């Protein structure tokens, strides 16, 4: 684990040396929003095979333009207001990661990490409901934020999820996480996703361990 | 839970009435592959703000074309060879879902569900490593396949994840899941992700409960 931790620190530092041009980031975030729309359209469109083929060829041209500009490294994570980490490339919260809904997380004065979000058809598991693995991903990420907000970040050692009822798609959800106990190098975080009726749909207990250096 | 189960069955049946045109599906899968490339380029490209703006405007045109063809409903899940369910829209395995790596799952004669896959920069959590929530999503999904292959599908009631070491990005990984015990309406499934060195990076125990009808 120590080797992996050192490797993470190296990558983290390398990325931090990039300059962040906020205008360019806003432009890339707008592009990411369009890609999310395209992803949803791709699942739902009634376009026929010929029309899909035309769109595919035109998309190849756009990809080539971006590829010809050269490839760099992913954007740096930065610590923003209130200690919340802005990870532009995160698959859960990243404005520049088209996999991310994205969810925005804020941390209140008592250390609770909270978020409100709606998950569309791309996040579906059972017909009409959120994929259990997506709920797991959100709670894993939010729990990590709560551990960091507690001043005891670390590597996730365990995540124990209880699914109480199906989480509905396409309606406003909220989620919250809070560190409840620190025991030596271990931090325990409780988290949950809350449906529109105020009841928990999924709950988790996460354990984070601070690596030794 | 019974109400949600009935709702799932209704949506499932509605979708199953769609005709599946394999040529069109192949075309949409090719488009999805290009969208995955675009998503990765968006995180890595060195294109400047003006270039990104041009690509964004052209993508808006493509989205409009797909939107003007009208929106339908997501593709149906189908049971394919060997009882493996093909879910074209799944965020984990769906060829038409751009969030999915996608991972292909096969079930061997002894009921073990297995997959080999590589996760790129879009799936990153700690710098250089797979997001823990992504590992959770893969194990959740694979465990569900193993429960179904065992003839005892159901709703996920719990998923207990142990992260043994960081899971590396950009290298071949494998994962496997198998039902180990059935107790009344509960099925217990053990699963793990295996790194290139053959060691488990993450392990999980999942519990599935068959709904009463």
PDB file of N, CA, C and O in Angstrom, chain A residues 34-73:
ATOM      1  N   UNK A  34     -22.834  18.656 -23.409  1.00  0.00           N
ATOM      2  CA  UNK A  34     -23.389  18.221 -24.699  1.00  0.00           C
ATOM      3  C   UNK A  34     -23.154  16.719 -24.907  1.00  0.00           C
ATOM      4  O   UNK A  34     -23.980  16.040 -25.490  1.00  0.00           O
ATOM      5  N   UNK A  35     -22.000  16.216 -24.451  1.00  0.00           N
ATOM      6  CA  UNK A  35     -21.721  14.780 -24.590  1.00  0.00           C
ATOM      7  C   UNK A  35     -22.699  13.968 -23.734  1.00  0.00           C
ATOM      8  O   UNK A  35     -23.169  12.909 -24.147  1.00  0.00           O
ATOM      9  N   UNK A  36     -23.039  14.486 -22.538  1.00  0.00           N
ATOM     10  CA  UNK A  36     -24.038  13.787 -21.702  1.00  0.00           C
ATOM     11  C   UNK A  36     -25.382  13.734 -22.418  1.00  0.00           C
ATOM     12  O   UNK A  36     -26.083  12.727 -22.378  1.00  0.00           O
ATOM     13  N   UNK A  37     -25.761  14.843 -23.076  1.00  0.00           N
ATOM     14  CA  UNK A  37     -27.020  14.855 -23.849  1.00  0.00           C
ATOM     15  C   UNK A  37     -26.968  13.813 -24.965  1.00  0.00           C
ATOM     16  O   UNK A  37     -27.923  13.074 -25.186  1.00  0.00           O
ATOM     17  N   UNK A  38     -25.823  13.791 -25.660  1.00  0.00           N
ATOM     18  CA  UNK A  38     -25.660  12.826 -26.756  1.00  0.00           C
ATOM     19  C   UNK A  38     -25.796  11.395 -26.236  1.00  0.00           C
ATOM     20  O   UNK A  38     -26.445  10.553 -26.858  1.00  0.00           O
ATOM     21  N   UNK A  39     -25.198  11.131 -25.078  1.00  0.00           N
ATOM     22  CA  UNK A  39     -25.247   9.780 -24.498  1.00  0.00           C
ATOM     23  C   UNK A  39     -26.685   9.361 -24.220  1.00  0.00           C
ATOM     24  O   UNK A  39     -27.075   8.215 -24.473  1.00  0.00           O
ATOM     25  N   UNK A  40     -27.484  10.298 -23.696  1.00  0.00           N
ATOM     26  CA  UNK A  40     -28.878   9.967 -23.398  1.00  0.00           C
ATOM     27  C   UNK A  40     -29.677   9.798 -24.696  1.00  0.00           C
ATOM     28  O   UNK A  40     -30.489   8.867 -24.826  1.00  0.00           O
ATOM     29  N   UNK A  41     -29.414  10.675 -25.672  1.00  0.00           N
ATOM     30  CA  UNK A  41     -30.100  10.567 -26.972  1.00  0.00           C
ATOM     31  C   UNK A  41     -29.803   9.221 -27.633  1.00  0.00           C
ATOM     32  O   UNK A  41     -30.678   8.608 -28.253  1.00  0.00           O
ATOM     33  N   UNK A  42     -28.545   8.784 -27.492  1.00  0.00           N
ATOM     34  CA  UNK A  42     -28.122   7.532 -28.120  1.00  0.00           C
ATOM     35  C   UNK A  42     -28.966   6.353 -27.621  1.00  0.00           C
ATOM     36  O   UNK A  42     -29.275   5.425 -28.374  1.00  0.00           O
ATOM     37  N   UNK A  43     -29.355   6.405 -26.347  1.00  0.00           N
ATOM     38  CA  UNK A  43     -30.181   5.330 -25.768  1.00  0.00           C
ATOM     39  C   UNK A  43     -31.637   5.438 -26.191  1.00  0.00           C
ATOM     40  O   UNK A  43     -32.366   4.450 -26.167  1.00  0.00           O
ATOM     41  N   UNK A  44     -32.078   6.660 -26.510  1.00  0.00           N
ATOM     42  CA  UNK A  44     -33.515   6.897 -26.688  1.00  0.00           C
ATOM     43  C   UNK A  44     -33.939   7.224 -28.112  1.00  0.00           C
ATOM     44  O   UNK A  44     -35.112   7.100 -28.465  1.00  0.00           O
ATOM     45  N   UNK A  45     -32.989   7.691 -28.939  1.00  0.00           N
ATOM     46  CA  UNK A  45     -33.382   8.187 -30.265  1.00  0.00           C
ATOM     47  C   UNK A  45     -34.071   7.130 -31.123  1.00  0.00           C
ATOM     48  O   UNK A  45     -33.761   5.943 -31.037  1.00  0.00           O
ATOM     49  N   UNK A  46     -34.981   7.619 -31.988  1.00  0.00           N
ATOM     50  CA  UNK A  46     -35.631   6.737 -32.963  1.00  0.00           C
ATOM     51  C   UNK A  46     -34.967   6.860 -34.338  1.00  0.00           C
ATOM     52  O   UNK A  46     -35.492   6.362 -35.337  1.00  0.00           O
ATOM     53  N   UNK A  47     -33.812   7.542 -34.378  1.00  0.00           N
ATOM     54  CA  UNK A  47     -33.113   7.726 -35.659  1.00  0.00           C
ATOM     55  C   UNK A  47     -32.817   6.365 -36.300  1.00  0.00           C
ATOM     56  O   UNK A  47     -32.485   5.407 -35.593  1.00  0.00           O
ATOM     57  N   UNK A  48     -32.918   6.294 -37.620  1.00  0.00           N
ATOM     58  CA  UNK A  48     -32.676   5.011 -38.285  1.00  0.00           C
ATOM     59  C   UNK A  48     -31.174   4.766 -38.474  1.00  0.00           C
ATOM     60  O   UNK A  48     -30.350   5.631 -38.167  1.00  0.00           O
ATOM     61  N   UNK A  49     -30.849   3.583 -38.998  1.00  0.00           N
ATOM     62  CA  UNK A  49     -29.460   3.156 -39.109  1.00  0.00           C
ATOM     63  C   UNK A  49     -28.628   4.120 -39.955  1.00  0.00           C
ATOM     64  O   UNK A  49     -27.481   4.436 -39.604  1.00  0.00           O
ATOM     65  N   UNK A  50     -29.192   4.615 -41.069  1.00  0.00           N
ATOM     66  CA  UNK A  50     -28.453   5.505 -41.963  1.00  0.00           C
ATOM     67  C   UNK A  50     -28.126   6.831 -41.259  1.00  0.00           C
ATOM     68  O   UNK A  50     -27.003   7.351 -41.347  1.00  0.00           O
ATOM     69  N   UNK A  51     -29.113   7.353 -40.540  1.00  0.00           N
ATOM     70  CA  UNK A  51     -28.928   8.611 -39.813  1.00  0.00           C
ATOM     71  C   UNK A  51     -27.863   8.446 -38.715  1.00  0.00           C
ATOM     72  O   UNK A  51     -27.009   9.315 -38.528  1.00  0.00           O
ATOM     73  N   UNK A  52     -27.918   7.312 -38.014  1.00  0.00           N
ATOM     74  CA  UNK A  52     -26.927   7.037 -36.962  1.00  0.00           C
ATOM     75  C   UNK A  52     -25.527   6.964 -37.576  1.00  0.00           C
ATOM     76  O   UNK A  52     -24.550   7.478 -37.004  1.00  0.00           O
ATOM     77  N   UNK A  53     -25.422   6.379 -38.762  1.00  0.00           N
ATOM     78  CA  UNK A  53     -24.119   6.248 -39.426  1.00  0.00           C
ATOM     79  C   UNK A  53     -23.555   7.623 -39.795  1.00  0.00           C
ATOM     80  O   UNK A  53     -22.347   7.872 -39.649  1.00  0.00           O
ATOM     81  N   UNK A  54     -24.420   8.534 -40.230  1.00  0.00           N
ATOM     82  CA  UNK A  54     -23.969   9.887 -40.567  1.00  0.00           C
ATOM     83  C   UNK A  54     -23.439  10.595 -39.313  1.00  0.00           C
ATOM     84  O   UNK A  54     -22.360  11.198 -39.317  1.00  0.00           O
ATOM     85  N   UNK A  55     -24.192  10.504 -38.232  1.00  0.00           N
ATOM     86  CA  UNK A  55     -23.776  11.151 -36.978  1.00  0.00           C
ATOM     87  C   UNK A  55     -22.439  10.562 -36.511  1.00  0.00           C
ATOM     88  O   UNK A  55     -21.552  11.288 -36.056  1.00  0.00           O
ATOM     89  N   UNK A  56     -22.281   9.249 -36.662  1.00  0.00           N
ATOM     90  CA  UNK A  56     -21.046   8.587 -36.230  1.00  0.00           C
ATOM     91  C   UNK A  56     -19.849   9.112 -37.028  1.00  0.00           C
ATOM     92  O   UNK A  56     -18.794   9.426 -36.458  1.00  0.00           O
ATOM     93  N   UNK A  57     -20.017   9.239 -38.348  1.00  0.00           N
ATOM     94  CA  UNK A  57     -18.914   9.741 -39.183  1.00  0.00           C
ATOM     95  C   UNK A  57     -18.562  11.182 -38.812  1.00  0.00           C
ATOM     96  O   UNK A  57     -17.398  11.546 -38.743  1.00  0.00           O
ATOM     97  N   UNK A  58     -19.576  11.985 -38.539  1.00  0.00           N
ATOM     98  CA  UNK A  58     -19.293  13.392 -38.189  1.00  0.00           C
ATOM     99  C   UNK A  58     -18.616  13.486 -36.820  1.00  0.00           C
ATOM    100  O   UNK A  58     -17.765  14.348 -36.588  1.00  0.00           O
ATOM    101  N   UNK A  59     -19.007  12.577 -35.934  1.00  0.00           N
ATOM    102  CA  UNK A  59     -18.374  12.572 -34.610  1.00  0.00           C
ATOM    103  C   UNK A  59     -16.900  12.171 -34.731  1.00  0.00           C
ATOM    104  O   UNK A  59     -16.038  12.704 -34.005  1.00  0.00           O
ATOM    105  N   UNK A  60     -16.602  11.271 -35.659  1.00  0.00           N
ATOM    106  CA  UNK A  60     -15.199  10.879 -35.870  1.00  0.00           C
ATOM    107  C   UNK A  60     -14.354  12.094 -36.264  1.00  0.00           C
ATOM    108  O   UNK A  60     -13.202  12.224 -35.843  1.00  0.00           O
ATOM    109  N   UNK A  61     -14.929  12.974 -37.047  1.00  0.00           N
ATOM    110  CA  UNK A  61     -14.206  14.190 -37.462  1.00  0.00           C
ATOM    111  C   UNK A  61     -13.915  15.078 -36.239  1.00  0.00           C
ATOM    112  O   UNK A  61     -12.796  15.588 -36.079  1.00  0.00           O
ATOM    113  N   UNK A  62     -14.910  15.206 -35.374  1.00  0.00           N
ATOM    114  CA  UNK A  62     -14.716  16.028 -34.165  1.00  0.00           C
ATOM    115  C   UNK A  62     -13.645  15.415 -33.259  1.00  0.00           C
ATOM    116  O   UNK A  62     -12.796  16.118 -32.704  1.00  0.00           O
ATOM    117  N   UNK A  63     -13.694  14.084 -33.104  1.00  0.00           N
ATOM    118  CA  UNK A  63     -12.688  13.409 -32.278  1.00  0.00           C
ATOM    119  C   UNK A  63     -11.283  13.667 -32.830  1.00  0.00           C
ATOM    120  O   UNK A  63     -10.333  13.901 -32.068  1.00  0.00           O
ATOM    121  N   UNK A  64     -11.178  13.624 -34.174  1.00  0.00           N
ATOM    122  CA  UNK A  64      -9.871  13.829 -34.793  1.00  0.00           C
ATOM    123  C   UNK A  64      -9.348  15.232 -34.488  1.00  0.00           C
ATOM    124  O   UNK A  64      -8.164  15.405 -34.198  1.00  0.00           O
ATOM    125  N   UNK A  65     -10.229  16.204 -34.521  1.00  0.00           N
ATOM    126  CA  UNK A  65      -9.807  17.583 -34.206  1.00  0.00           C
ATOM    127  C   UNK A  65      -9.212  17.654 -32.803  1.00  0.00           C
ATOM    128  O   UNK A  65      -8.176  18.279 -32.587  1.00  0.00           O
ATOM    129  N   UNK A  66      -9.912  17.034 -31.845  1.00  0.00           N
ATOM    130  CA  UNK A  66      -9.426  17.083 -30.453  1.00  0.00           C
ATOM    131  C   UNK A  66      -8.148  16.264 -30.294  1.00  0.00           C
ATOM    132  O   UNK A  66      -7.254  16.641 -29.528  1.00  0.00           O
ATOM    133  N   UNK A  67      -8.045  15.158 -31.019  1.00  0.00           N
ATOM    134  CA  UNK A  67      -6.860  14.301 -30.906  1.00  0.00           C
ATOM    135  C   UNK A  67      -5.647  14.991 -31.513  1.00  0.00           C
ATOM    136  O   UNK A  67      -4.530  14.906 -30.978  1.00  0.00           O
ATOM    137  N   UNK A  68      -5.858  15.708 -32.637  1.00  0.00           N
ATOM    138  CA  UNK A  68      -4.735  16.356 -33.318  1.00  0.00           C
ATOM    139  C   UNK A  68      -4.124  17.490 -32.495  1.00  0.00           C
ATOM    140  O   UNK A  68      -2.977  17.870 -32.713  1.00  0.00           O
ATOM    141  N   UNK A  69      -4.891  18.021 -31.554  1.00  0.00           N
ATOM    142  CA  UNK A  69      -4.350  19.077 -30.676  1.00  0.00           C
ATOM    143  C   UNK A  69      -3.364  18.495 -29.659  1.00  0.00           C
ATOM    144  O   UNK A  69      -2.681  19.232 -28.943  1.00  0.00           O
ATOM    145  N   UNK A  70      -3.283  17.158 -29.615  1.00  0.00           N
ATOM    146  CA  UNK A  70      -2.344  16.507 -28.693  1.00  0.00           C
ATOM    147  C   UNK A  70      -3.012  16.141 -27.374  1.00  0.00           C
ATOM    148  O   UNK A  70      -3.992  16.764 -26.970  1.00  0.00           O
ATOM    149  N   UNK A  71      -2.459  15.096 -26.762  1.00  0.00           N
ATOM    150  CA  UNK A  71      -3.014  14.627 -25.494  1.00  0.00           C
ATOM    151  C   UNK A  71      -2.104  15.028 -24.351  1.00  0.00           C
ATOM    152  O   UNK A  71      -0.895  14.860 -24.428  1.00  0.00           O
ATOM    153  N   UNK A  72      -2.720  15.537 -23.285  1.00  0.00           N
ATOM    154  CA  UNK A  72      -1.961  15.881 -22.092  1.00  0.00           C
ATOM    155  C   UNK A  72      -2.290  14.915 -20.974  1.00  0.00           C
ATOM    156  O   UNK A  72      -2.436  13.715 -21.205  1.00  0.00           O
ATOM    157  N   UNK A  73      -2.357  15.420 -19.775  1.00  0.00           N
ATOM    158  CA  UNK A  73      -2.697  14.592 -18.615  1.00  0.00           C
ATOM    159  C   UNK A  73      -4.007  15.127 -18.035  1.00  0.00           C
ATOM    160  O   UNK A  73      -4.398  16.248 -18.331  1.00  0.00           O
TER     161      UNK A  73
END
